[in-house]
């Protein structure tokens, strides 16, 4: 596990796992988006965002995740949201985020 | 949880947060960034931006953007009154299809199409356009519903208020800045006028060339030594410059008489404080008491001065300062019938007359200022410039000054008390 600017990341080959933690819901969540973009620029082909430590996602969090989705699609990378709790899965479905990502 | 209920919670949560965001006084750029996140995230809109309208350039300048890429125009010109009116009339989000009639839209059509901009939301506060929000497609690929537009409208109002507030603050800052500059200009003009007056007064009196200017400077030194505020110090200096303005009306041969003038001439000359007061009173000075300083600069603490023979506390403070400065200059410059006196003698004279003619605390302040300069404690060369280096380096001047200061401290409580 690596820590870049307070964001935890794990990389193996062309896969990177970025941990969303609880930063996502504030302006500081932009650093998660920056880290994801950095991984994509470095050649990551499968980007995993891990929500194990994320209890809820608010509008700012959604906006940041949309930025991540946009960046991944521009880079031609696959994106996976992992360890998402049920409430958050419902939210992602309702808002249409699940059309762009695989939720596991 | 029912889907609708969750949607409500999600979007209204964003709306509430946006409201508190805008009402907090904080970094404007951060406020706009947060606002855009909240708006895009509430309805899962893939991309968008907030632009602020500049009334001066008639253009929309992008404040924040998400997902619009580097080649999206940062500034959109709104050249025509029609299109500005079009945006102001429509408080509701405008579908891009409708907006195609706008000339500016035709210019930027390609950029909008490339980034799939679907909605234009004019930000209108009190019938004035303050900005526009551009919104791309929704993440679920569906068209914007009426409900979505209502939400967007409510959020846009908050963002508009945030921009309007910012504009108002900027305008206020600009105005106060302008006011300050204007005030500075006025003050400069006033100071120049004062100096011109002082020069005119001194020109009339050929034996006391530069007297008014020196009295202004000595008065300033005393005020500074007393620790007065900057504006008060300026006021005192001005009073010094103008104290003899009444001499402008006294006949030149009386002022310049190379002998001790007679009683009649003296009566004529002694009118100059009252005349000065009359001259200065109608002028709107940025400082108080300038006319009073002219009127009472020949009064003495012991009541033996003129024109009114006032006692100690009846004499305005500023007049006491000018009186000391005036007397000091009279003793330290050559007069038609009298040579300047040596520094040591002058200091002793000040000390002797403290409590009689002069307010002791003023003599103390004056001597302290002089001592600081003589001993090098202060790097100022105010006295040296006004009196000459040699004069200030007279032998024994330091002990005499110290002695005067000590003596003054011992007697300062014994100020003169009016007999009646
Ligand atoms: Fe005078």
Short mmCIF file of C-alpha atoms and ligand atoms in Angstrom, two decimals:
data_model
loop_
_atom_site.label_atom_id
_atom_site.label_comp_id
_atom_site.label_asym_id
_atom_site.label_seq_id
_atom_site.Cartn_x
_atom_site.Cartn_y
_atom_site.Cartn_z
CA UNK A 1 0.00 0.00 0.00
CA UNK A 2 1.23 3.42 -0.98
CA UNK A 3 0.05 6.76 0.34
CA UNK A 4 0.05 9.75 -2.01
CA UNK A 5 -1.20 13.06 -0.60
CA UNK A 6 -3.16 11.24 2.10
CA UNK A 7 -4.80 8.99 -0.50
CA UNK A 8 -4.15 5.27 -0.12
CA UNK A 9 -3.36 3.46 -3.36
CA UNK A 10 -2.42 -0.11 -4.21
CA UNK A 11 -1.05 -0.94 -7.63
CA UNK A 12 -0.30 -4.22 -9.35
CA UNK A 13 0.43 -4.29 -13.05
CA UNK A 14 -2.18 -2.24 -14.92
CA UNK A 15 -4.60 -2.29 -12.01
CA UNK A 16 -4.78 0.42 -9.35
CA UNK A 17 -6.96 0.44 -6.26
CA UNK A 18 -7.71 3.87 -4.84
CA UNK A 19 -9.35 4.06 -1.42
CA UNK A 20 -12.13 6.62 -1.20
CA UNK A 21 -12.25 6.71 2.62
CA UNK A 22 -14.34 9.59 3.93
CA UNK A 23 -12.66 12.44 2.06
CA UNK A 24 -15.02 12.12 -0.84
CA UNK A 25 -17.78 14.35 0.50
CA UNK A 26 -15.81 17.56 0.79
CA UNK A 27 -13.74 19.73 -1.51
CA UNK A 28 -10.72 17.79 -0.27
CA UNK A 29 -12.18 14.79 -2.15
CA UNK A 30 -10.71 16.35 -5.28
CA UNK A 31 -7.42 14.77 -4.28
CA UNK A 32 -8.94 11.34 -4.87
CA UNK A 33 -9.85 12.42 -8.37
CA UNK A 34 -6.32 13.76 -8.88
CA UNK A 35 -4.82 10.49 -7.70
CA UNK A 36 -7.07 8.52 -10.08
CA UNK A 37 -6.03 10.74 -12.99
CA UNK A 38 -2.41 10.23 -12.03
CA UNK A 39 -2.88 6.45 -12.09
CA UNK A 40 -4.63 6.64 -15.48
CA UNK A 41 -1.84 8.78 -16.89
CA UNK A 42 0.65 6.24 -15.59
CA UNK A 43 -1.03 3.63 -17.77
CA UNK A 44 -3.57 2.04 -15.43
CA UNK A 45 -6.16 0.07 -17.43
CA UNK A 46 -8.38 -1.05 -14.57
CA UNK A 47 -9.14 1.54 -11.94
CA UNK A 48 -10.76 0.28 -8.75
CA UNK A 49 -12.26 2.73 -6.29
CA UNK A 50 -12.66 1.08 -2.91
CA UNK A 51 -15.54 2.21 -0.69
CA UNK A 52 -14.85 -0.08 2.29
CA UNK A 53 -14.26 2.90 4.57
CA UNK A 54 -16.92 5.09 2.98
CA UNK A 55 -20.24 5.21 4.79
CA UNK A 56 -22.18 7.66 2.67
CA UNK A 57 -21.61 9.55 -0.56
CA UNK A 58 -23.13 13.03 -0.91
CA UNK A 59 -23.45 15.28 -3.96
CA UNK A 60 -19.88 16.45 -3.82
CA UNK A 61 -18.78 12.80 -3.70
CA UNK A 62 -20.96 11.98 -6.70
CA UNK A 63 -19.52 14.91 -8.65
CA UNK A 64 -15.99 13.77 -7.91
CA UNK A 65 -16.79 10.20 -8.93
CA UNK A 66 -18.27 11.52 -12.19
CA UNK A 67 -14.95 13.22 -12.78
CA UNK A 68 -13.18 9.91 -12.20
CA UNK A 69 -15.57 8.13 -14.57
CA UNK A 70 -15.00 10.80 -17.23
CA UNK A 71 -11.24 10.54 -16.87
CA UNK A 72 -11.32 6.74 -17.10
CA UNK A 73 -13.50 6.77 -20.19
CA UNK A 74 -11.19 9.34 -21.84
CA UNK A 75 -8.24 7.06 -21.01
CA UNK A 76 -10.05 3.98 -22.26
CA UNK A 77 -9.77 2.33 -18.85
CA UNK A 78 -12.25 0.10 -17.09
CA UNK A 79 -13.61 1.33 -13.78
CA UNK A 80 -14.81 -0.70 -10.82
CA UNK A 81 -16.41 0.49 -7.58
CA UNK A 82 -15.73 -2.09 -4.88
CA UNK A 83 -16.98 -2.72 -1.34
CA UNK A 84 -19.92 -0.34 -1.81
CA UNK A 85 -22.64 -0.54 0.86
CA UNK A 86 -26.26 -1.12 -0.11
CA UNK A 87 -27.51 2.42 0.37
CA UNK A 88 -24.75 3.77 -1.78
CA UNK A 89 -25.37 1.14 -4.48
CA UNK A 90 -29.00 2.25 -4.59
CA UNK A 91 -27.92 5.86 -4.94
CA UNK A 92 -25.50 5.03 -7.75
CA UNK A 93 -28.21 3.08 -9.56
CA UNK A 94 -30.77 5.81 -9.15
CA UNK A 95 -28.39 8.45 -10.49
CA UNK A 96 -27.21 6.29 -13.38
CA UNK A 97 -23.58 5.94 -12.31
CA UNK A 98 -23.91 2.16 -12.57
CA UNK A 99 -24.28 2.61 -16.33
CA UNK A 100 -20.64 3.61 -16.45
CA UNK A 101 -19.03 1.42 -13.81
CA UNK A 102 -18.98 -2.11 -12.59
CA UNK A 103 -20.00 -2.35 -8.97
CA UNK A 104 -18.59 -5.27 -7.09
CA UNK B 1 -35.61 2.89 1.07
CA UNK B 2 -38.00 4.05 -1.64
CA UNK B 3 -36.11 5.39 -4.60
CA UNK B 4 -37.98 8.70 -4.73
CA UNK B 5 -37.42 9.33 -1.09
CA UNK B 6 -33.72 8.69 -1.41
CA UNK B 7 -33.54 10.94 -4.43
CA UNK B 8 -35.25 13.68 -2.44
CA UNK B 9 -32.84 13.28 0.44
CA UNK B 10 -29.87 13.36 -1.93
CA UNK B 11 -30.92 16.42 -3.89
CA UNK B 12 -32.27 18.40 -0.96
CA UNK B 13 -29.14 17.61 0.97
CA UNK B 14 -27.20 19.24 -1.86
CA UNK B 15 -29.55 22.21 -1.93
CA UNK B 16 -29.23 22.75 1.82
CA UNK B 17 -25.48 22.49 1.68
CA UNK B 18 -25.34 24.93 -1.21
CA UNK B 19 -27.40 27.42 0.77
CA UNK B 20 -25.03 27.29 3.71
CA UNK B 21 -22.04 27.36 1.39
CA UNK B 22 -23.15 30.62 -0.21
CA UNK B 23 -24.01 32.27 3.10
CA UNK B 24 -20.59 31.56 4.53
CA UNK B 25 -17.98 34.23 4.01
CA UNK B 26 -15.11 32.35 2.50
CA UNK B 27 -12.86 32.04 -0.49
CA UNK B 28 -15.02 32.81 -3.52
CA UNK B 29 -13.26 30.39 -5.84
CA UNK B 30 -13.70 27.55 -3.35
CA UNK B 31 -17.31 28.47 -2.89
CA UNK B 32 -17.87 28.24 -6.63
CA UNK B 33 -16.04 24.93 -6.88
CA UNK B 34 -18.10 23.44 -4.08
CA UNK B 35 -21.29 24.84 -5.62
CA UNK B 36 -20.56 23.24 -8.97
CA UNK B 37 -19.84 19.89 -7.31
CA UNK B 38 -23.10 20.07 -5.41
CA UNK B 39 -25.09 20.95 -8.52
CA UNK B 40 -23.51 18.30 -10.74
CA UNK B 41 -23.58 15.67 -8.01
CA UNK B 42 -27.18 16.26 -6.99
CA UNK B 43 -28.51 15.12 -10.37
CA UNK B 44 -25.41 13.24 -11.54
CA UNK B 45 -24.61 15.59 -14.39
CA UNK B 46 -21.47 14.57 -16.22
CA UNK B 47 -20.02 18.00 -16.88
CA UNK B 48 -20.64 21.68 -16.53
CA UNK B 49 -19.34 25.07 -15.64
CA UNK B 50 -20.23 28.34 -13.95
CA UNK B 51 -19.47 31.59 -15.75
CA UNK B 52 -19.69 35.08 -14.32
CA UNK B 53 -20.98 37.93 -16.41
CA UNK B 54 -18.78 40.98 -16.71
CA UNK B 55 -20.76 44.14 -17.35
CA UNK B 56 -17.64 45.93 -18.50
CA UNK B 57 -16.49 43.44 -21.09
CA UNK B 58 -19.99 42.12 -21.91
CA UNK B 59 -18.68 38.63 -21.58
CA UNK B 60 -19.15 35.46 -19.62
CA UNK B 61 -15.95 34.36 -17.92
CA UNK B 62 -15.71 30.79 -16.73
CA UNK B 63 -15.17 30.63 -12.98
CA UNK B 64 -15.15 26.86 -12.63
CA UNK B 65 -15.56 23.93 -15.03
CA UNK B 66 -15.76 20.19 -14.70
CA UNK B 67 -15.28 17.78 -17.55
CA UNK B 68 -15.23 20.48 -20.23
CA UNK B 69 -11.61 19.93 -21.17
CA UNK B 70 -8.78 22.33 -21.87
CA UNK B 71 -10.04 23.55 -25.24
CA UNK B 72 -13.37 24.85 -23.98
CA UNK B 73 -13.56 28.66 -24.34
CA UNK B 74 -12.83 30.41 -21.05
CA UNK B 75 -14.64 33.55 -22.08
CA UNK B 76 -17.83 33.88 -24.09
CA UNK B 77 -18.74 37.27 -25.52
CA UNK B 78 -22.32 38.48 -25.19
CA UNK B 79 -22.11 41.32 -27.65
CA UNK B 80 -25.75 42.03 -28.27
CA UNK B 81 -28.27 43.64 -26.01
CA UNK B 82 -30.89 41.22 -27.45
CA UNK B 83 -29.10 38.17 -26.24
CA UNK B 84 -28.52 39.68 -22.85
CA UNK B 85 -32.23 40.45 -22.68
CA UNK B 86 -33.05 36.93 -23.81
CA UNK B 87 -31.06 35.52 -20.92
CA UNK B 88 -32.52 37.94 -18.39
CA UNK B 89 -36.09 37.20 -19.43
CA UNK B 90 -35.72 33.53 -18.96
CA UNK B 91 -35.25 32.56 -15.34
CA UNK B 92 -35.68 28.97 -16.22
CA UNK B 93 -32.99 26.67 -17.64
CA UNK B 94 -32.84 27.10 -21.38
CA UNK B 95 -32.59 24.04 -23.58
CA UNK B 96 -29.69 24.31 -25.92
CA UNK B 97 -32.06 23.82 -28.87
CA UNK B 98 -33.78 27.10 -27.88
CA UNK B 99 -30.54 28.91 -27.31
CA UNK B 100 -29.43 28.35 -30.89
CA UNK B 101 -31.08 31.66 -31.82
CA UNK B 102 -28.49 33.53 -29.77
CA UNK B 103 -25.61 34.97 -31.79
CA UNK B 104 -23.07 34.07 -29.12
CA UNK B 105 -24.36 30.56 -29.12
CA UNK B 106 -23.70 30.21 -32.81
CA UNK B 107 -20.08 31.23 -32.25
CA UNK B 108 -19.55 28.63 -29.55
CA UNK B 109 -21.92 26.02 -30.98
CA UNK B 110 -19.15 23.59 -31.82
CA UNK B 111 -17.63 23.66 -28.36
CA UNK B 112 -21.07 23.17 -26.83
CA UNK B 113 -21.90 20.29 -29.11
CA UNK B 114 -18.59 18.57 -28.56
CA UNK B 115 -19.10 18.67 -24.80
CA UNK B 116 -22.79 17.80 -25.12
CA UNK B 117 -23.98 20.90 -23.31
CA UNK B 118 -27.73 20.49 -22.89
CA UNK B 119 -28.81 23.30 -20.62
CA UNK B 120 -27.99 26.97 -20.19
CA UNK B 121 -29.08 28.40 -16.87
CA UNK B 122 -29.06 32.20 -16.69
CA UNK B 123 -28.21 33.52 -13.25
CA UNK B 124 -30.44 36.53 -12.82
CA UNK B 125 -30.49 38.60 -9.66
CA UNK B 126 -32.91 41.53 -9.49
CA UNK B 127 -33.36 41.62 -13.24
CA UNK B 128 -29.67 41.67 -13.89
CA UNK B 129 -27.68 38.88 -15.37
CA UNK B 130 -24.77 37.92 -13.12
CA UNK B 131 -23.74 34.72 -14.85
CA UNK B 132 -24.67 31.52 -16.64
CA UNK B 133 -24.39 27.86 -15.73
CA UNK B 134 -23.70 25.39 -18.53
CA UNK B 135 -24.73 21.79 -17.96
CA UNK B 136 -23.89 18.67 -19.94
CA UNK B 137 -25.72 15.35 -20.09
CA UNK B 138 -26.93 13.37 -17.13
CA UNK B 139 -25.10 10.19 -16.16
CA UNK B 140 -28.24 8.09 -16.69
CA UNK B 141 -28.54 9.41 -20.26
CA UNK B 142 -32.08 10.65 -19.69
CA UNK B 143 -33.35 14.09 -20.65
CA UNK B 144 -33.79 16.67 -17.92
CA UNK B 145 -37.23 16.37 -16.30
CA UNK B 146 -39.33 19.25 -15.03
CA UNK B 147 -38.39 18.19 -11.53
CA UNK B 148 -34.68 18.30 -12.42
CA UNK B 149 -35.10 21.80 -13.78
CA UNK B 150 -36.84 22.97 -10.62
CA UNK B 151 -33.93 21.66 -8.56
CA UNK B 152 -31.43 23.30 -10.91
CA UNK B 153 -33.34 26.57 -10.70
CA UNK B 154 -33.28 26.59 -6.92
CA UNK B 155 -29.58 25.82 -6.82
CA UNK B 156 -28.83 28.35 -9.55
CA UNK B 157 -30.51 31.05 -7.47
CA UNK B 158 -28.12 30.33 -4.61
CA UNK B 159 -25.12 30.42 -6.90
CA UNK B 160 -26.36 33.65 -8.49
CA UNK B 161 -26.65 35.24 -5.06
CA UNK B 162 -23.11 34.12 -4.28
CA UNK B 163 -21.81 35.81 -7.43
CA UNK B 164 -23.90 38.95 -6.88
CA UNK B 165 -22.55 39.23 -3.34
CA UNK B 166 -19.04 38.90 -4.61
CA UNK B 167 -19.67 41.56 -7.26
CA UNK B 168 -21.05 43.89 -4.64
CA UNK B 169 -18.04 43.37 -2.39
CA UNK B 170 -15.68 44.03 -5.29
CA UNK B 171 -17.60 47.17 -6.18
CA UNK B 172 -17.47 48.38 -2.58
CA UNK B 173 -13.76 47.72 -2.40
CA UNK B 174 -13.22 49.57 -5.65
CA UNK B 175 -15.23 52.55 -4.43
CA UNK B 176 -13.54 52.76 -1.07
CA UNK B 177 -10.23 52.54 -2.86
CA UNK B 178 -11.28 55.39 -5.14
CA UNK B 179 -12.51 57.39 -2.18
CA UNK B 180 -9.22 56.93 -0.42
CA UNK B 181 -7.31 58.07 -3.48
CA UNK B 182 -9.59 61.04 -3.85
CA UNK B 183 -9.08 61.88 -0.19
CA UNK B 184 -5.30 61.58 -0.58
CA UNK B 185 -5.43 63.91 -3.58
CA UNK B 186 -7.45 66.42 -1.62
CA UNK B 187 -5.06 66.26 1.28
CA UNK B 188 -2.09 66.76 -1.01
CA UNK B 189 -3.80 69.77 -2.58
CA UNK B 190 -4.52 71.13 0.85
CA UNK B 191 -0.94 70.64 2.00
CA UNK B 192 0.40 72.35 -1.13
CA UNK B 193 -1.96 75.24 -0.53
CA UNK B 194 -0.82 75.49 3.07
CA UNK B 195 2.81 75.56 2.00
CA UNK B 196 2.07 78.18 -0.64
CA UNK B 197 0.40 80.29 2.02
CA UNK B 198 3.35 79.87 4.36
CA UNK B 199 5.70 80.98 1.61
CA UNK B 200 3.51 84.01 0.93
CA UNK B 201 3.53 84.96 4.62
CA UNK B 202 7.29 84.57 4.88
CA UNK B 203 7.87 86.49 1.68
CA UNK B 204 6.33 89.55 3.25
CA UNK B 205 8.71 89.41 6.20
CA UNK B 206 12.19 89.57 4.73
CA UNK B 207 14.00 89.32 8.09
CA UNK B 208 12.27 86.16 9.09
CA UNK B 209 12.52 84.26 5.88
CA UNK B 210 11.25 80.72 6.29
CA UNK B 211 9.80 81.45 9.73
CA UNK B 212 6.36 79.91 9.08
CA UNK B 213 7.84 76.80 7.54
CA UNK B 214 10.19 76.34 10.51
CA UNK B 215 7.39 76.91 13.02
CA UNK B 216 5.39 74.28 11.15
CA UNK B 217 8.29 71.86 11.42
CA UNK B 218 9.01 72.55 15.11
CA UNK B 219 5.30 72.18 15.87
CA UNK B 220 5.35 68.86 14.06
CA UNK B 221 8.34 67.69 16.12
CA UNK B 222 6.59 68.60 19.38
CA UNK B 223 3.40 66.80 18.30
CA UNK B 224 5.39 63.73 17.33
CA UNK B 225 7.28 63.73 20.62
CA UNK B 226 3.95 63.93 22.42
CA UNK B 227 2.94 60.74 20.63
CA UNK B 228 -0.08 62.27 18.92
CA UNK B 229 -1.78 60.36 16.13
CA UNK B 230 -0.56 60.90 12.59
CA UNK B 231 -3.53 63.00 11.52
CA UNK B 232 -3.20 65.15 14.65
CA UNK B 233 0.49 65.64 13.98
CA UNK B 234 -0.39 66.83 10.48
CA UNK B 235 -2.97 69.21 11.90
CA UNK B 236 -0.45 70.67 14.33
CA UNK B 237 2.08 71.12 11.52
CA UNK B 238 -0.51 72.92 9.40
CA UNK B 239 -1.34 75.17 12.35
CA UNK B 240 2.36 76.01 12.58
CA UNK B 241 2.61 76.80 8.88
CA UNK B 242 -0.39 79.11 9.03
CA UNK B 243 -0.09 80.70 12.45
CA UNK B 244 1.04 84.08 11.11
CA UNK B 245 -1.32 84.20 8.14
CA UNK B 246 -2.85 87.36 9.65
CA UNK B 247 0.43 89.18 8.95
CA UNK B 248 -0.58 89.23 5.29
CA UNK B 249 -2.74 92.26 6.14
CA UNK B 250 -0.20 94.06 8.31
CA UNK B 251 1.75 96.76 6.55
CA UNK B 252 5.05 95.64 5.24
CA UNK B 253 7.07 98.44 6.83
CA UNK B 254 5.81 97.52 10.29
CA UNK B 255 6.74 93.88 9.85
CA UNK B 256 10.09 94.75 8.39
CA UNK B 257 10.93 97.65 10.72
CA UNK B 258 14.66 97.48 11.45
CA UNK B 259 14.08 98.90 14.92
CA UNK B 260 11.84 98.22 17.90
CA UNK B 261 8.40 99.33 16.74
CA UNK B 262 6.41 101.96 18.64
CA UNK B 263 3.16 101.44 20.53
CA UNK B 264 0.91 102.30 17.59
CA UNK B 265 2.79 100.04 15.25
CA UNK B 266 2.80 97.36 17.87
CA UNK B 267 -0.99 97.58 18.22
CA UNK B 268 -1.26 97.15 14.46
CA UNK B 269 1.02 94.15 14.48
CA UNK B 270 -0.80 92.59 17.41
CA UNK B 271 -3.97 92.36 15.37
CA UNK B 272 -2.45 89.59 13.28
CA UNK B 273 -3.67 86.64 15.45
CA UNK B 274 -7.30 87.80 15.27
CA UNK B 275 -7.01 88.57 11.57
CA UNK B 276 -5.46 85.14 10.99
CA UNK B 277 -8.38 83.55 12.77
CA UNK B 278 -10.83 85.41 10.54
CA UNK B 279 -8.95 84.27 7.46
CA UNK B 280 -8.74 80.64 8.49
CA UNK B 281 -12.19 80.19 10.01
CA UNK B 282 -14.20 79.92 6.76
CA UNK B 283 -11.77 77.39 5.27
CA UNK B 284 -12.75 73.80 5.66
CA UNK B 285 -9.64 72.26 7.21
CA UNK B 286 -9.24 68.50 7.42
CA UNK B 287 -7.98 69.11 10.98
CA UNK B 288 -9.67 70.85 13.86
CA UNK B 289 -8.43 73.92 15.72
CA UNK B 290 -6.18 75.35 12.99
CA UNK B 291 -7.93 78.76 13.21
CA UNK B 292 -7.68 78.69 17.04
CA UNK B 293 -3.94 78.08 16.83
CA UNK B 294 -3.58 81.28 14.78
CA UNK B 295 -5.79 83.24 17.17
CA UNK B 296 -4.03 82.20 20.38
CA UNK B 297 -0.42 81.61 19.41
CA UNK B 298 0.68 84.69 21.37
CA UNK B 299 -1.10 83.76 24.57
CA UNK B 300 0.98 82.79 27.63
CA UNK B 301 0.22 80.38 30.45
CA UNK B 302 0.49 83.18 32.99
CA UNK B 303 -2.15 85.26 31.24
CA UNK B 304 0.28 87.94 30.07
CA UNK B 305 -0.09 87.15 26.39
CA UNK B 306 -2.41 88.63 23.77
CA UNK B 307 -4.99 89.12 22.28
CA UNK B 308 -7.24 87.87 25.10
CA UNK B 309 -4.82 87.34 28.01
CA UNK B 310 -6.01 83.76 28.47
CA UNK B 311 -4.65 81.56 31.28
CA UNK B 312 -3.21 78.06 31.03
CA UNK B 313 -6.22 75.82 30.59
CA UNK B 314 -8.15 78.41 28.60
CA UNK B 315 -5.55 78.27 25.84
CA UNK B 316 -6.13 75.59 23.21
CA UNK B 317 -3.45 72.92 23.30
CA UNK B 318 -2.54 73.39 19.65
CA UNK B 319 -1.93 77.12 20.27
CA UNK B 320 0.45 76.26 23.12
CA UNK B 321 2.42 74.01 20.78
CA UNK B 322 2.64 76.68 18.09
CA UNK B 323 3.58 79.30 20.68
CA UNK B 324 6.56 77.26 21.83
CA UNK B 325 7.66 76.57 18.26
CA UNK B 326 7.21 80.23 17.32
CA UNK B 327 9.20 81.49 20.33
CA UNK B 328 11.94 78.97 19.77
CA UNK B 329 12.33 80.08 16.17
CA UNK B 330 12.34 83.75 17.21
CA UNK B 331 15.21 83.07 19.64
CA UNK B 332 17.23 80.95 17.26
CA UNK B 333 17.14 83.19 14.17
CA UNK B 334 18.66 86.61 13.57
CA UNK B 335 16.18 89.49 13.89
CA UNK B 336 16.61 93.02 12.56
CA UNK B 337 17.51 94.30 16.05
CA UNK B 338 18.79 91.10 17.63
CA UNK B 339 21.22 88.31 16.74
CA UNK B 340 20.21 84.71 17.26
CA UNK B 341 21.04 83.43 20.73
CA UNK B 342 23.27 80.43 21.47
CA UNK B 343 21.58 77.07 21.93
CA UNK B 344 22.50 76.76 25.61
CA UNK B 345 20.93 80.08 26.44
CA UNK B 346 17.79 79.29 24.48
CA UNK B 347 17.32 75.98 26.27
CA UNK B 348 17.76 77.65 29.63
CA UNK B 349 15.25 80.26 28.59
CA UNK B 350 12.71 77.57 27.67
CA UNK B 351 13.27 75.91 31.03
CA UNK B 352 12.96 79.18 32.93
CA UNK B 353 9.75 80.06 31.18
CA UNK B 354 8.14 76.65 31.48
CA UNK B 355 4.99 77.21 33.53
CA UNK B 356 5.10 80.97 32.82
CA UNK B 357 4.92 81.28 29.07
CA UNK B 358 5.16 77.65 27.98
CA UNK B 359 3.38 74.48 29.00
CA UNK B 360 6.08 72.46 30.83
CA UNK B 361 5.15 69.14 29.21
CA UNK B 362 5.65 70.72 25.80
CA UNK B 363 9.09 72.06 26.72
CA UNK B 364 9.93 68.58 28.00
CA UNK B 365 8.79 66.99 24.74
CA UNK B 366 10.73 69.52 22.70
CA UNK B 367 13.95 69.13 24.71
CA UNK B 368 13.59 65.36 24.66
CA UNK B 369 13.34 65.42 20.86
CA UNK B 370 16.42 67.61 20.68
CA UNK B 371 18.41 65.48 23.12
CA UNK B 372 17.60 62.31 21.18
CA UNK B 373 19.00 63.91 18.06
CA UNK B 374 22.09 65.37 19.72
CA UNK B 375 23.00 62.09 21.41
CA UNK B 376 22.36 60.14 18.22
CA UNK B 377 19.62 58.06 19.85
CA UNK B 378 17.41 59.16 16.98
CA UNK B 379 18.73 59.14 13.43
CA UNK B 380 16.56 62.13 12.51
CA UNK B 381 18.30 65.33 11.50
CA UNK B 382 15.33 67.60 11.98
CA UNK B 383 16.96 70.13 14.29
CA UNK B 384 20.27 69.98 12.50
CA UNK B 385 18.58 70.80 9.20
CA UNK B 386 16.66 73.71 10.67
CA UNK B 387 19.42 75.18 12.82
CA UNK B 388 22.67 74.08 11.26
CA UNK B 389 25.04 71.40 12.48
CA UNK B 390 27.40 73.76 14.28
CA UNK B 391 24.63 75.32 16.28
CA UNK B 392 23.44 71.94 17.45
CA UNK B 393 26.92 70.83 18.40
CA UNK B 394 27.45 73.68 20.86
CA UNK B 395 29.55 72.67 23.84
CA UNK B 396 27.65 71.57 26.88
CA UNK B 397 24.35 71.24 25.07
CA UNK B 398 23.78 67.65 26.28
CA UNK B 399 24.12 68.37 30.02
CA UNK B 400 22.01 71.49 29.64
CA UNK B 401 19.28 69.53 27.89
CA UNK B 402 19.49 66.79 30.52
CA UNK B 403 19.38 69.34 33.27
CA UNK B 404 16.40 71.06 31.67
CA UNK B 405 14.60 67.70 31.40
CA UNK B 406 15.33 66.83 35.03
CA UNK B 407 14.35 70.27 36.26
CA UNK B 408 11.14 70.11 34.27
CA UNK B 409 10.19 66.73 35.70
CA UNK B 410 10.55 68.19 39.19
CA UNK B 411 8.46 71.25 38.47
CA UNK B 412 5.98 69.91 35.96
CA UNK B 413 3.29 69.56 38.62
CA UNK B 414 3.54 73.25 39.41
CA UNK B 415 1.64 74.54 36.43
CA UNK B 416 0.37 78.04 36.62
CA UNK B 417 -3.01 78.51 38.28
CA UNK B 418 -5.25 81.31 37.17
CA UNK B 419 -5.64 83.95 39.92
CA UNK B 420 -9.40 84.22 39.47
FE1 LIG C 1 2.77 85.62 15.36
#
